PDB file of C-alpha atoms and ligand atoms in Angstrom:
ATOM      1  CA  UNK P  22      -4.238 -31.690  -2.347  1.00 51.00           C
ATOM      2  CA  UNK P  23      -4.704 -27.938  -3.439  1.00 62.00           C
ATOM      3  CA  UNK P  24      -1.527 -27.439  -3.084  1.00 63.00           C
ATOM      4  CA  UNK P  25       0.054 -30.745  -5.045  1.00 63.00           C
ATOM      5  CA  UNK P  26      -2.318 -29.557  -7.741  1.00 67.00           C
ATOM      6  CA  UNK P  27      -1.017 -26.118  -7.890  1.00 67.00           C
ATOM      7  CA  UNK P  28       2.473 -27.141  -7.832  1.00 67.00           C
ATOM      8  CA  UNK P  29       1.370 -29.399 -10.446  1.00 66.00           C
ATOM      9  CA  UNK P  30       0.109 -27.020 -12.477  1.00 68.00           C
ATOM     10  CA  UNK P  31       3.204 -24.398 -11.999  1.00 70.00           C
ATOM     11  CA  UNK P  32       5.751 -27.350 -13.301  1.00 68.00           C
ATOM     12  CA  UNK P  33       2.874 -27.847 -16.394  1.00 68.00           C
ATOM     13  CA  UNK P  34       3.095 -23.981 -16.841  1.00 68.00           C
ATOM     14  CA  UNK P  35       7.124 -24.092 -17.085  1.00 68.00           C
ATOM     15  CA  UNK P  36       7.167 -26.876 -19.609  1.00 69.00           C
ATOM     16  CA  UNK P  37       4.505 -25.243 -21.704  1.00 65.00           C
ATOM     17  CA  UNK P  38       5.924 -21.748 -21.443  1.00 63.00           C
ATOM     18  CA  UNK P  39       9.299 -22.972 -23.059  1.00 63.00           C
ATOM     19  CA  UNK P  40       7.420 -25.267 -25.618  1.00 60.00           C
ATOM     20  CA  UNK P  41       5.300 -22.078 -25.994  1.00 59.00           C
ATOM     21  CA  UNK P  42       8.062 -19.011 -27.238  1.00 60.00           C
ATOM     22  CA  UNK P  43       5.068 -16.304 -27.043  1.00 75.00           C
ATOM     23  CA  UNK P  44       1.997 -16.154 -24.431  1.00 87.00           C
ATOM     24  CA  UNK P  45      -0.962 -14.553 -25.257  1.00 95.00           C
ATOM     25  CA  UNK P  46      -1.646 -11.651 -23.871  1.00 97.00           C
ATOM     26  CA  UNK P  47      -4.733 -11.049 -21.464  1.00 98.00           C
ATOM     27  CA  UNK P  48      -5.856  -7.693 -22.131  1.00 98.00           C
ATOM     28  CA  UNK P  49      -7.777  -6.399 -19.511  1.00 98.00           C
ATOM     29  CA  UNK P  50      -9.860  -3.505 -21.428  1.00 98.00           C
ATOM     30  CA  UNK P  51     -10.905  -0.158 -19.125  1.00 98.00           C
ATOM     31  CA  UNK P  52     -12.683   1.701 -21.650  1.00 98.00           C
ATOM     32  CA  UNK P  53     -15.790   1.724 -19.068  1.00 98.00           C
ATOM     33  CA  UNK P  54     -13.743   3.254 -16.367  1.00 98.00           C
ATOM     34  CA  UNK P  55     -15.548   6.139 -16.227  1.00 97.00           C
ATOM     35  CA  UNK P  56     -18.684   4.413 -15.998  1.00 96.00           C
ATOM     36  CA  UNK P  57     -17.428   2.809 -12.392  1.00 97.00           C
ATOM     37  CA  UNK P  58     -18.166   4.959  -8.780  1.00 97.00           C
ATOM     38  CA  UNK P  59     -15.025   5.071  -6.352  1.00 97.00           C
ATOM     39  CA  UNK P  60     -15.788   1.671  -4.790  1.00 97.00           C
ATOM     40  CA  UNK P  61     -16.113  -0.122  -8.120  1.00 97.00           C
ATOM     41  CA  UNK P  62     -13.068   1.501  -9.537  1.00 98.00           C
ATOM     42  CA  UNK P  63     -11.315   0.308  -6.494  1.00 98.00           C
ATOM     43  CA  UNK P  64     -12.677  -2.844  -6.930  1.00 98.00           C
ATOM     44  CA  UNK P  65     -11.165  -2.938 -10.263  1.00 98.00           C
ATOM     45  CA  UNK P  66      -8.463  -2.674  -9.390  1.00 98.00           C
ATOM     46  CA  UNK P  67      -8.577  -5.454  -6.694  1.00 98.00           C
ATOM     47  CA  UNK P  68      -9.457  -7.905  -8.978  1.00 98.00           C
ATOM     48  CA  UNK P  69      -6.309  -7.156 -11.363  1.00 98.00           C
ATOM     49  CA  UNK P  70      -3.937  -7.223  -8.910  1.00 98.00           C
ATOM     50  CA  UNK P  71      -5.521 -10.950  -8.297  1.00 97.00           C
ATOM     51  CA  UNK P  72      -5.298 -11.477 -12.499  1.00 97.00           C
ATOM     52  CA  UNK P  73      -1.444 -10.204 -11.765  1.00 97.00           C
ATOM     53  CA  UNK P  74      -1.221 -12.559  -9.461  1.00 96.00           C
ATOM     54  CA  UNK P  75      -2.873 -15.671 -10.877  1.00 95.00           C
ATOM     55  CA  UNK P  76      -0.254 -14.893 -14.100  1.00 94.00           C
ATOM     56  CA  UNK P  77       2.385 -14.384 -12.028  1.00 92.00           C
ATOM     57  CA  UNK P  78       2.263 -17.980 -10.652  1.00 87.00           C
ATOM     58  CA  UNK P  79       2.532 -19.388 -13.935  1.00 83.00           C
ATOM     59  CA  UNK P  80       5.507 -16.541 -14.674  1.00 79.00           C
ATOM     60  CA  UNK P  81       3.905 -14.393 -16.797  1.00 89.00           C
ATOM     61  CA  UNK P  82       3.428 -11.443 -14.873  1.00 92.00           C
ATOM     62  CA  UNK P  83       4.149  -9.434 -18.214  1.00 93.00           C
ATOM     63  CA  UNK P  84       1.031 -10.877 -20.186  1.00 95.00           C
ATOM     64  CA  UNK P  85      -1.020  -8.810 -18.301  1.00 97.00           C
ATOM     65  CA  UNK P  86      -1.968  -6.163 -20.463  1.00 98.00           C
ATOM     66  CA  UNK P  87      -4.585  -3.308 -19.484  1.00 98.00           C
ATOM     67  CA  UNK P  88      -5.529  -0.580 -22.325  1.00 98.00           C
ATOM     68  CA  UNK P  89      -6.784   2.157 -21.182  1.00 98.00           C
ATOM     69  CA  UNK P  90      -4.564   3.168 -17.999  1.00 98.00           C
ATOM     70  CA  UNK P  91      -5.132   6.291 -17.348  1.00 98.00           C
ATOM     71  CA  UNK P  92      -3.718   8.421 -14.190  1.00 98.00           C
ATOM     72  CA  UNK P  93      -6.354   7.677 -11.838  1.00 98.00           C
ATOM     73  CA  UNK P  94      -5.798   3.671 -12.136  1.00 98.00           C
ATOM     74  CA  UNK P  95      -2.344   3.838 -12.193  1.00 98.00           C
ATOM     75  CA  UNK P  96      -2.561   6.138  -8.428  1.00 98.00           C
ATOM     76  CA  UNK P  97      -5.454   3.232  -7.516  1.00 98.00           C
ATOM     77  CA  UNK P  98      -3.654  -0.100  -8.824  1.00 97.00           C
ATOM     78  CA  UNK P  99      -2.265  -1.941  -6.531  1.00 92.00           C
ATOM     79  CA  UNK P 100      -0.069  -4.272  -8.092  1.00 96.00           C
ATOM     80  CA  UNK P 101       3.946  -3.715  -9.533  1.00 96.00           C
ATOM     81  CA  UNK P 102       2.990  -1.697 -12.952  1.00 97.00           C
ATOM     82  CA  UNK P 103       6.501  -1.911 -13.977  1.00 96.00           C
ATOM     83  CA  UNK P 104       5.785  -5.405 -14.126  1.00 96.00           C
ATOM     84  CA  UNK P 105       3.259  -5.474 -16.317  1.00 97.00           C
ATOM     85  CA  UNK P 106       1.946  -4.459 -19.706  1.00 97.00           C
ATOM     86  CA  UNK P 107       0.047  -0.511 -19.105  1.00 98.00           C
ATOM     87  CA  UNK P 108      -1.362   0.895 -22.507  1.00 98.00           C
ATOM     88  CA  UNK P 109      -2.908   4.617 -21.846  1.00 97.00           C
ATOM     89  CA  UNK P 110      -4.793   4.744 -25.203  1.00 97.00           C
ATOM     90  CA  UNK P 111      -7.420   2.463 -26.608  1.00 98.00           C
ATOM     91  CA  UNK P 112      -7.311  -1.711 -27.082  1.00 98.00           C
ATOM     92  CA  UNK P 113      -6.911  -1.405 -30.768  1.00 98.00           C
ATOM     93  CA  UNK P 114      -4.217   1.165 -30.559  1.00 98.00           C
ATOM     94  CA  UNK P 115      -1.857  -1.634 -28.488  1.00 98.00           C
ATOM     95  CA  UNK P 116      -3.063  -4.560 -30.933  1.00 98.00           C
ATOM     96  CA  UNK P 117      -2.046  -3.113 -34.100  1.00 97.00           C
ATOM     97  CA  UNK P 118       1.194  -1.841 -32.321  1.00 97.00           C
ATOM     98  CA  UNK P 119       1.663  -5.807 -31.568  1.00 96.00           C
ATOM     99  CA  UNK P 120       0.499  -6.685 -35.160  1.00 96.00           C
ATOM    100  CA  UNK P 121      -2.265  -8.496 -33.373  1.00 97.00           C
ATOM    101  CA  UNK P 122      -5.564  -8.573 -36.245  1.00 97.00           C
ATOM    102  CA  UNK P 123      -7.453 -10.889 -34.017  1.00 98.00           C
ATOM    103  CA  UNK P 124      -8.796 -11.496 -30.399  1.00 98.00           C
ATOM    104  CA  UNK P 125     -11.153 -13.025 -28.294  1.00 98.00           C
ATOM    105  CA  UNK P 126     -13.582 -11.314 -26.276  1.00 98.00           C
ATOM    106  CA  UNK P 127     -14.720 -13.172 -23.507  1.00 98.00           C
ATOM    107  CA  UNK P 128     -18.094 -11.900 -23.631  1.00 98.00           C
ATOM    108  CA  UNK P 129     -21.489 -13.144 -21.387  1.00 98.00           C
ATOM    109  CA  UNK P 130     -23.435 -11.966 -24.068  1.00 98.00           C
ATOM    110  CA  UNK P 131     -21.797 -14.059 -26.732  1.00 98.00           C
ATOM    111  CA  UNK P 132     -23.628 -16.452 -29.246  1.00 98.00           C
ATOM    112  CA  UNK P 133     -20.531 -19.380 -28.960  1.00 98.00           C
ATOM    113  CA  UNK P 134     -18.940 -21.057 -25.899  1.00 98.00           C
ATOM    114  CA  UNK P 135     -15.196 -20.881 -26.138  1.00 98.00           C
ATOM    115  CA  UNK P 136     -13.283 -24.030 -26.623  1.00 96.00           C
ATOM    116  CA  UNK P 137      -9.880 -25.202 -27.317  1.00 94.00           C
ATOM    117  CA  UNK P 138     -10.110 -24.177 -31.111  1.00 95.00           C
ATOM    118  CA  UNK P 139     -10.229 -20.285 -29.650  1.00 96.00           C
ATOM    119  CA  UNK P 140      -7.115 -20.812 -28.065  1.00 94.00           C
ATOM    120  CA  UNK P 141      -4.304 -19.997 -30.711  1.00 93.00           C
ATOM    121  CA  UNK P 142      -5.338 -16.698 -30.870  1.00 96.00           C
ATOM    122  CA  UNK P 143      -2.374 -14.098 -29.383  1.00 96.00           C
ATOM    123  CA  UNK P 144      -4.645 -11.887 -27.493  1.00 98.00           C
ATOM    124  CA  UNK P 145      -7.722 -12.818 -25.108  1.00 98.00           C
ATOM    125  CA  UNK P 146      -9.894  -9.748 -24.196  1.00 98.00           C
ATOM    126  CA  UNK P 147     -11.921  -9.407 -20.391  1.00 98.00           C
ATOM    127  CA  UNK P 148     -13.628  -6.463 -19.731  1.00 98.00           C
ATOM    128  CA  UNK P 149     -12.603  -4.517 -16.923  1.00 98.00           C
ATOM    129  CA  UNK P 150     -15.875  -4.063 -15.011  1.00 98.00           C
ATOM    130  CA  UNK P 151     -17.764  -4.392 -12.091  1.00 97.00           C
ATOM    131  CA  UNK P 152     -21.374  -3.811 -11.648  1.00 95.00           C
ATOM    132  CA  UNK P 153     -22.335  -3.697  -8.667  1.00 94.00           C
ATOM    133  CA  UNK P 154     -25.740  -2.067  -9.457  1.00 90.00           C
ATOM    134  CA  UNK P 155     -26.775  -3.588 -12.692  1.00 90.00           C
ATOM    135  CA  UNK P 156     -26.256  -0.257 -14.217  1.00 92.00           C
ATOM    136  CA  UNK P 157     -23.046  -1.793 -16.805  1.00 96.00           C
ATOM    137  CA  UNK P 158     -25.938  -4.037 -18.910  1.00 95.00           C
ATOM    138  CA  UNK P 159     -24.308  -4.971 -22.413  1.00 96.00           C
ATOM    139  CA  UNK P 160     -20.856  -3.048 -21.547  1.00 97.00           C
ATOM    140  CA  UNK P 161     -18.917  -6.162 -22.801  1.00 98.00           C
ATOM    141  CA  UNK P 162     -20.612  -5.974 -26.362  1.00 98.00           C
ATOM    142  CA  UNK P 163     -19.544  -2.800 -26.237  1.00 98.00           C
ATOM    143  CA  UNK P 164     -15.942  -3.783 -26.299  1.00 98.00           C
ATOM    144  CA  UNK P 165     -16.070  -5.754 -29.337  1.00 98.00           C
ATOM    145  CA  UNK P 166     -18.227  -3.515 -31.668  1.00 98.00           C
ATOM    146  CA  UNK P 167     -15.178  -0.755 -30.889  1.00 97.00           C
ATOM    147  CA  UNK P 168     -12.621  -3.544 -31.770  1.00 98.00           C
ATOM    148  CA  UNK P 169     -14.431  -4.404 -35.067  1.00 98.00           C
ATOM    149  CA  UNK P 170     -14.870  -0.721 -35.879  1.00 97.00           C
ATOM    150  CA  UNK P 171     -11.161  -0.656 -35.901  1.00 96.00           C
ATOM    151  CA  UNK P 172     -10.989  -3.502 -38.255  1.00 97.00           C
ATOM    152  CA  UNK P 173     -10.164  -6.257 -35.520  1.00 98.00           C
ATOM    153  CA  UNK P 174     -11.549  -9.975 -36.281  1.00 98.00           C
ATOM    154  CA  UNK P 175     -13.555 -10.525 -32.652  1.00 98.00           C
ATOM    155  CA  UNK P 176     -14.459 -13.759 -31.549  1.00 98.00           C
ATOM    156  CA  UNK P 177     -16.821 -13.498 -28.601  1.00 98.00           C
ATOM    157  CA  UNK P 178     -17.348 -16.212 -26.589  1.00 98.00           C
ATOM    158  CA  UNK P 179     -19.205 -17.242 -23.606  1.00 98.00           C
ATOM    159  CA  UNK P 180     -17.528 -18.957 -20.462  1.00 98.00           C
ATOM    160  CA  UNK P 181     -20.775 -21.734 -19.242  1.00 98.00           C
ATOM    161  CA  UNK P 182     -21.176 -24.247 -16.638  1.00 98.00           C
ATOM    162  CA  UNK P 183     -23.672 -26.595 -17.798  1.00 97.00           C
ATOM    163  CA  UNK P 184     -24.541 -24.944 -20.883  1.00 96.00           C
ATOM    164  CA  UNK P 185     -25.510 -21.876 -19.108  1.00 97.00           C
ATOM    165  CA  UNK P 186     -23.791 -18.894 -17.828  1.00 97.00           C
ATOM    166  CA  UNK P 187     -25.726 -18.941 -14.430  1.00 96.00           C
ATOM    167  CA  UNK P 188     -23.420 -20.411 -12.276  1.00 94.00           C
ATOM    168  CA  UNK P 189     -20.219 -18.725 -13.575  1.00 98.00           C
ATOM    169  CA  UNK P 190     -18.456 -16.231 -11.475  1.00 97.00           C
ATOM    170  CA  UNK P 191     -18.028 -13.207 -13.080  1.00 96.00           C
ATOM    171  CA  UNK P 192     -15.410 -11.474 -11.506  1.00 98.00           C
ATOM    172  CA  UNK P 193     -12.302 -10.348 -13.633  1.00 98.00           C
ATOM    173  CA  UNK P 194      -9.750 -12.524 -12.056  1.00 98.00           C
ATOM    174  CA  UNK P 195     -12.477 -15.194 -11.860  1.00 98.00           C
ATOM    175  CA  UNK P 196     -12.510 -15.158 -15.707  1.00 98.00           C
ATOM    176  CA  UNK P 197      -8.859 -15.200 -16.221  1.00 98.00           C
ATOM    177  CA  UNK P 198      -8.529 -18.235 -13.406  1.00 97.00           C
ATOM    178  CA  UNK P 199     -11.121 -20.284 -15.935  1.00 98.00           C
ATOM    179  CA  UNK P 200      -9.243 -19.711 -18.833  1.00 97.00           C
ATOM    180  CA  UNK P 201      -6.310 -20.335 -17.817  1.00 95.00           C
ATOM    181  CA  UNK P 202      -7.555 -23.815 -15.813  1.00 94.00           C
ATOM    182  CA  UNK P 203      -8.321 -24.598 -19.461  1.00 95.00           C
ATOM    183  CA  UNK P 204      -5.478 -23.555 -21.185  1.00 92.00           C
ATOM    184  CA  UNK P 205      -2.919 -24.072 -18.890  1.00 88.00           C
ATOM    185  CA  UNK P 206      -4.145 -27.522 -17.308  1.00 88.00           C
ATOM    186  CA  UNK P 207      -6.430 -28.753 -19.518  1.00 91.00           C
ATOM    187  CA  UNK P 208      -9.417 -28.924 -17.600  1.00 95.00           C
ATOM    188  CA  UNK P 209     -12.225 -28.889 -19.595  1.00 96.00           C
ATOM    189  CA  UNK P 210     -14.960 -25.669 -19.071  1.00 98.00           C
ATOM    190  CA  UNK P 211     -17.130 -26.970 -16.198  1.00 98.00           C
ATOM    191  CA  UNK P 212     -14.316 -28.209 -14.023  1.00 97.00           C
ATOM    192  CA  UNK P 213     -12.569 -24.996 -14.368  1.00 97.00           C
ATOM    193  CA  UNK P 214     -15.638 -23.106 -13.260  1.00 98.00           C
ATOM    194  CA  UNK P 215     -16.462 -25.619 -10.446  1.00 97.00           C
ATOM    195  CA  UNK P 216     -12.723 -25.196  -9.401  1.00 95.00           C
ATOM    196  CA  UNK P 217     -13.209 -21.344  -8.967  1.00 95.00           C
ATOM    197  CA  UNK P 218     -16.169 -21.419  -7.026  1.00 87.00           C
TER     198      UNK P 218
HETATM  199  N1  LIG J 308     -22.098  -6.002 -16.866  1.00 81.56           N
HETATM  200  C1  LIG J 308     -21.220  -6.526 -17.913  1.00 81.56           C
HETATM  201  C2  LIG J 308     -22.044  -6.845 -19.162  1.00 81.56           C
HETATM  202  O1  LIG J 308     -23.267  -6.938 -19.072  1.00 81.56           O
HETATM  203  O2  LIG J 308     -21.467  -6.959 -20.248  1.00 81.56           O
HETATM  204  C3  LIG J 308     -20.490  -7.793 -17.409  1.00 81.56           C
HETATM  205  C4  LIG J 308     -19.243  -7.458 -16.674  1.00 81.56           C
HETATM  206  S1  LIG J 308     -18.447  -8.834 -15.888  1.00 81.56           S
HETATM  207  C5  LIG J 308     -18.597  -8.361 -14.224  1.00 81.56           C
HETATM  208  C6  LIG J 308     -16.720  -8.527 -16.186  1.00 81.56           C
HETATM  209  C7  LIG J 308     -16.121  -9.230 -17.390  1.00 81.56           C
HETATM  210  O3  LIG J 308     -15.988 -10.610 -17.129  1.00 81.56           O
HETATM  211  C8  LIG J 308     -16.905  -9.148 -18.675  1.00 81.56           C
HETATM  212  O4  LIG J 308     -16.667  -7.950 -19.361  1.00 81.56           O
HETATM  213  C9  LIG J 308     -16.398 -10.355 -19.441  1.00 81.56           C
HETATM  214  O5  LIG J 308     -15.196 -10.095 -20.128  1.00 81.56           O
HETATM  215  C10 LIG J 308     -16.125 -11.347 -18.336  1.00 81.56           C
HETATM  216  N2  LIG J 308     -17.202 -12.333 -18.132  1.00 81.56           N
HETATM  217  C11 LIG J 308     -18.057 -12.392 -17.075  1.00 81.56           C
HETATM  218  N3  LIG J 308     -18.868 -13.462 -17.178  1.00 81.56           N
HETATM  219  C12 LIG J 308     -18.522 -14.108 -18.315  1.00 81.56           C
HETATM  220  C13 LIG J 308     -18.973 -15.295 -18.972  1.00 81.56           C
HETATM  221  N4  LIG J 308     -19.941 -16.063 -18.477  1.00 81.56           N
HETATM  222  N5  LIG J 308     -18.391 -15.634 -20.141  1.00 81.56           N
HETATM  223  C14 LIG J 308     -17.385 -14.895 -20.662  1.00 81.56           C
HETATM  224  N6  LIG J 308     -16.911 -13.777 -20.079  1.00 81.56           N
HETATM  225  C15 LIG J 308     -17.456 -13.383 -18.924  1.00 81.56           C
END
């Protein structure tokens, strides 16, 4: 049944990717790199070669973007970098060289659940961290306030499953697998999340 469904899916993603001429990008943002020990970093790095591969399936490998790339991710990374979209220098630095003035920040912390009305926007923003010891509190915030300091319109918004974010994964690719459950296939929010768990 899985399977149907993901083949499903794949066909949906075809048709909308022609009706569609330009994807979003999913920025995956390492500006807390530094901020990870070994094992996180390599579990970074895990979890975007699973966001390479969740895109991939729906063929677009290339709207994978991570900001921030520096040398030691790209000798960690595990995933075909030529085939997707590395930007060494800061988030806002690859938006404006898109023209992109607007994102989404998909953001725990956020005041507003996203919905459909987010989803015209041509960038979508998921911080690339893992804390594994609680010590990363408020690091998505972070994010956002750089963005706006940089003149970017940032809409944050929360990913819930009943109204609350207890109960959503919060892993990286876990994030972009929601999203793109809603996007992509329509689910609405709480069927996404139940369908990642
Ligand atoms: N410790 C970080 C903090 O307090 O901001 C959370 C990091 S979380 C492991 C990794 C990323 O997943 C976040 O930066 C965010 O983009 C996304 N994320 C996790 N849970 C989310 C939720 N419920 N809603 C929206 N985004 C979420």
């Amino acid at each position: 049944k899985n399977l149907a469904h993901r083949f499903k899916a794949v066909i949906m993603a075809e048709d909308i990717k022609k009706a569609i001429p330009e994807w979003p990008y999913f920025i995956v943002d390492l500006m807390h790199w530094d901020k990870h020990t070994q094992k996180e970093k390599g579990k970074v790095c895990l979890q975007l070669a699973q966001c390479y591969g969740l895109l991939r399936d729906y063929f677009m490998g290339d709207r994978l973007a991570v900001t921030w790339a520096n040398e030691e991710f790209r000798e960690m990374a595990n995933m075909p970098l030529d085939k997707v979209t590395l930007h060494e220098g800061p988030t806002t630095e690859f938006l404006k060289s898109e023209g992109i003035d607007e994102v989404v920040l998909l953001d725990p912390w956020a005041g507003e659940v996203l919905s459909e009305e987010d989803f015209g926007v041509r960038a979508f923003i998921i911080g690339g961290i893992v804390d594994t010891g609680g010590t990363k509190k408020k690091t998505t915030p972070k994010i956002g306030e750089e963005l706006e300091t940089a003149g970017i319109k940032v809409r944050r918004r929360k990913i819930v499953l009943r109204g609350d974010i207890v109960g959503v994964p919060d892993r990286i690719n876990h994030i972009l697998e929601i999203l793109l459950g809603m996007m992509v296939e329509g689910k609405d929010m709480d069927e996404a999340v139940y369908d990642v768990q």
